[in-house]
Short mmCIF file of C-alpha atoms in Angstrom, two decimals:
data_model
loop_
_atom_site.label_atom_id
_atom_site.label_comp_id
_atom_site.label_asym_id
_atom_site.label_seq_id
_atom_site.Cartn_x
_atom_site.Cartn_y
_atom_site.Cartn_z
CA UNK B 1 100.26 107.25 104.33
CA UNK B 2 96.99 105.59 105.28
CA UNK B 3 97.38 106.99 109.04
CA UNK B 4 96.76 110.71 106.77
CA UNK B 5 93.83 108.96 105.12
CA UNK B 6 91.53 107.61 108.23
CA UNK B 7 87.91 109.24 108.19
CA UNK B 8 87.12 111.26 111.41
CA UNK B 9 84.00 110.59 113.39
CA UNK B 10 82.38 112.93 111.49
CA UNK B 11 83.19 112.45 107.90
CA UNK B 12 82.23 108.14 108.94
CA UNK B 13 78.41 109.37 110.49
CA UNK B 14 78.10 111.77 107.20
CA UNK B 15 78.83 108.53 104.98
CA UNK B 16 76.40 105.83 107.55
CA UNK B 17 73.97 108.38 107.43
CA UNK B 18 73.71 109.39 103.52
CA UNK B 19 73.63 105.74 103.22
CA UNK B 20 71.08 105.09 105.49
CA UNK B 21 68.96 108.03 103.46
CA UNK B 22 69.38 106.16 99.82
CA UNK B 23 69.78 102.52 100.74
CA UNK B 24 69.36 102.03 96.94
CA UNK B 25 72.45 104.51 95.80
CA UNK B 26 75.58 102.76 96.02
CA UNK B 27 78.16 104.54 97.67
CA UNK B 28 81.05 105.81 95.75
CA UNK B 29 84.62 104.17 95.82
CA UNK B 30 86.04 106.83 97.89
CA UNK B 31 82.93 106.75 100.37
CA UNK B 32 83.35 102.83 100.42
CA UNK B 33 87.31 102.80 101.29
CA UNK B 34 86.60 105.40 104.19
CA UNK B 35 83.87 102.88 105.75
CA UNK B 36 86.31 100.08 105.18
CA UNK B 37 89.15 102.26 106.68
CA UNK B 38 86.38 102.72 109.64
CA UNK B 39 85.51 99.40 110.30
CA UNK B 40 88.86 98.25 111.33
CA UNK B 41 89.47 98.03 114.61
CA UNK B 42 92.16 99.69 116.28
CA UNK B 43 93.40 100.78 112.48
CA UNK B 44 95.47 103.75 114.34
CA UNK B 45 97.55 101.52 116.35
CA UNK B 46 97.58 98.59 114.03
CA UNK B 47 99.60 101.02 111.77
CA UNK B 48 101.80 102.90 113.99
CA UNK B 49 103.28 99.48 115.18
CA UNK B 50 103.52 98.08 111.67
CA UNK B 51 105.49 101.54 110.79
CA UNK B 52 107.85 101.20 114.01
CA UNK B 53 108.09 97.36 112.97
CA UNK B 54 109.32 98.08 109.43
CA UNK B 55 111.72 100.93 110.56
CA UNK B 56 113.45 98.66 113.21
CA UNK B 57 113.80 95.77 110.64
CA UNK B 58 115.22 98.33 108.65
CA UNK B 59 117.30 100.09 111.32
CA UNK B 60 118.90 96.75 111.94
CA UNK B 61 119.89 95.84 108.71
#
């Protein structure tokens, strides 16, 4: 689930910050999905009602 894979505060200011230090380095795929994740607003939400959304369409069926 992606709700299992959202960065905390901390882990997003670790990644900002170690980019900020190496502007040159690219960040690694994993480091670039967690900022992605991050810059989402919202993302929590968006996905809990997506997740209720899908289980009632499936709940009616």
């Amino acid at each position: 689930k992606l709700l299992t894979m959202l960065p905390t505060e901390e882990e997003r200011s670790r990644i900002q910050e170690a980019q900020a230090a190496s502007p040159d380095l690219p960040l690694g795929s994993a480091e670039q999905f967690l900022l992605t994740l991050a810059s989402i607003s919202e993302l929590p939400a968006r996905l809990k009602l997506w997740a209720f959304k899908l289980d009632f369409e499936n709940a009616e069926k």
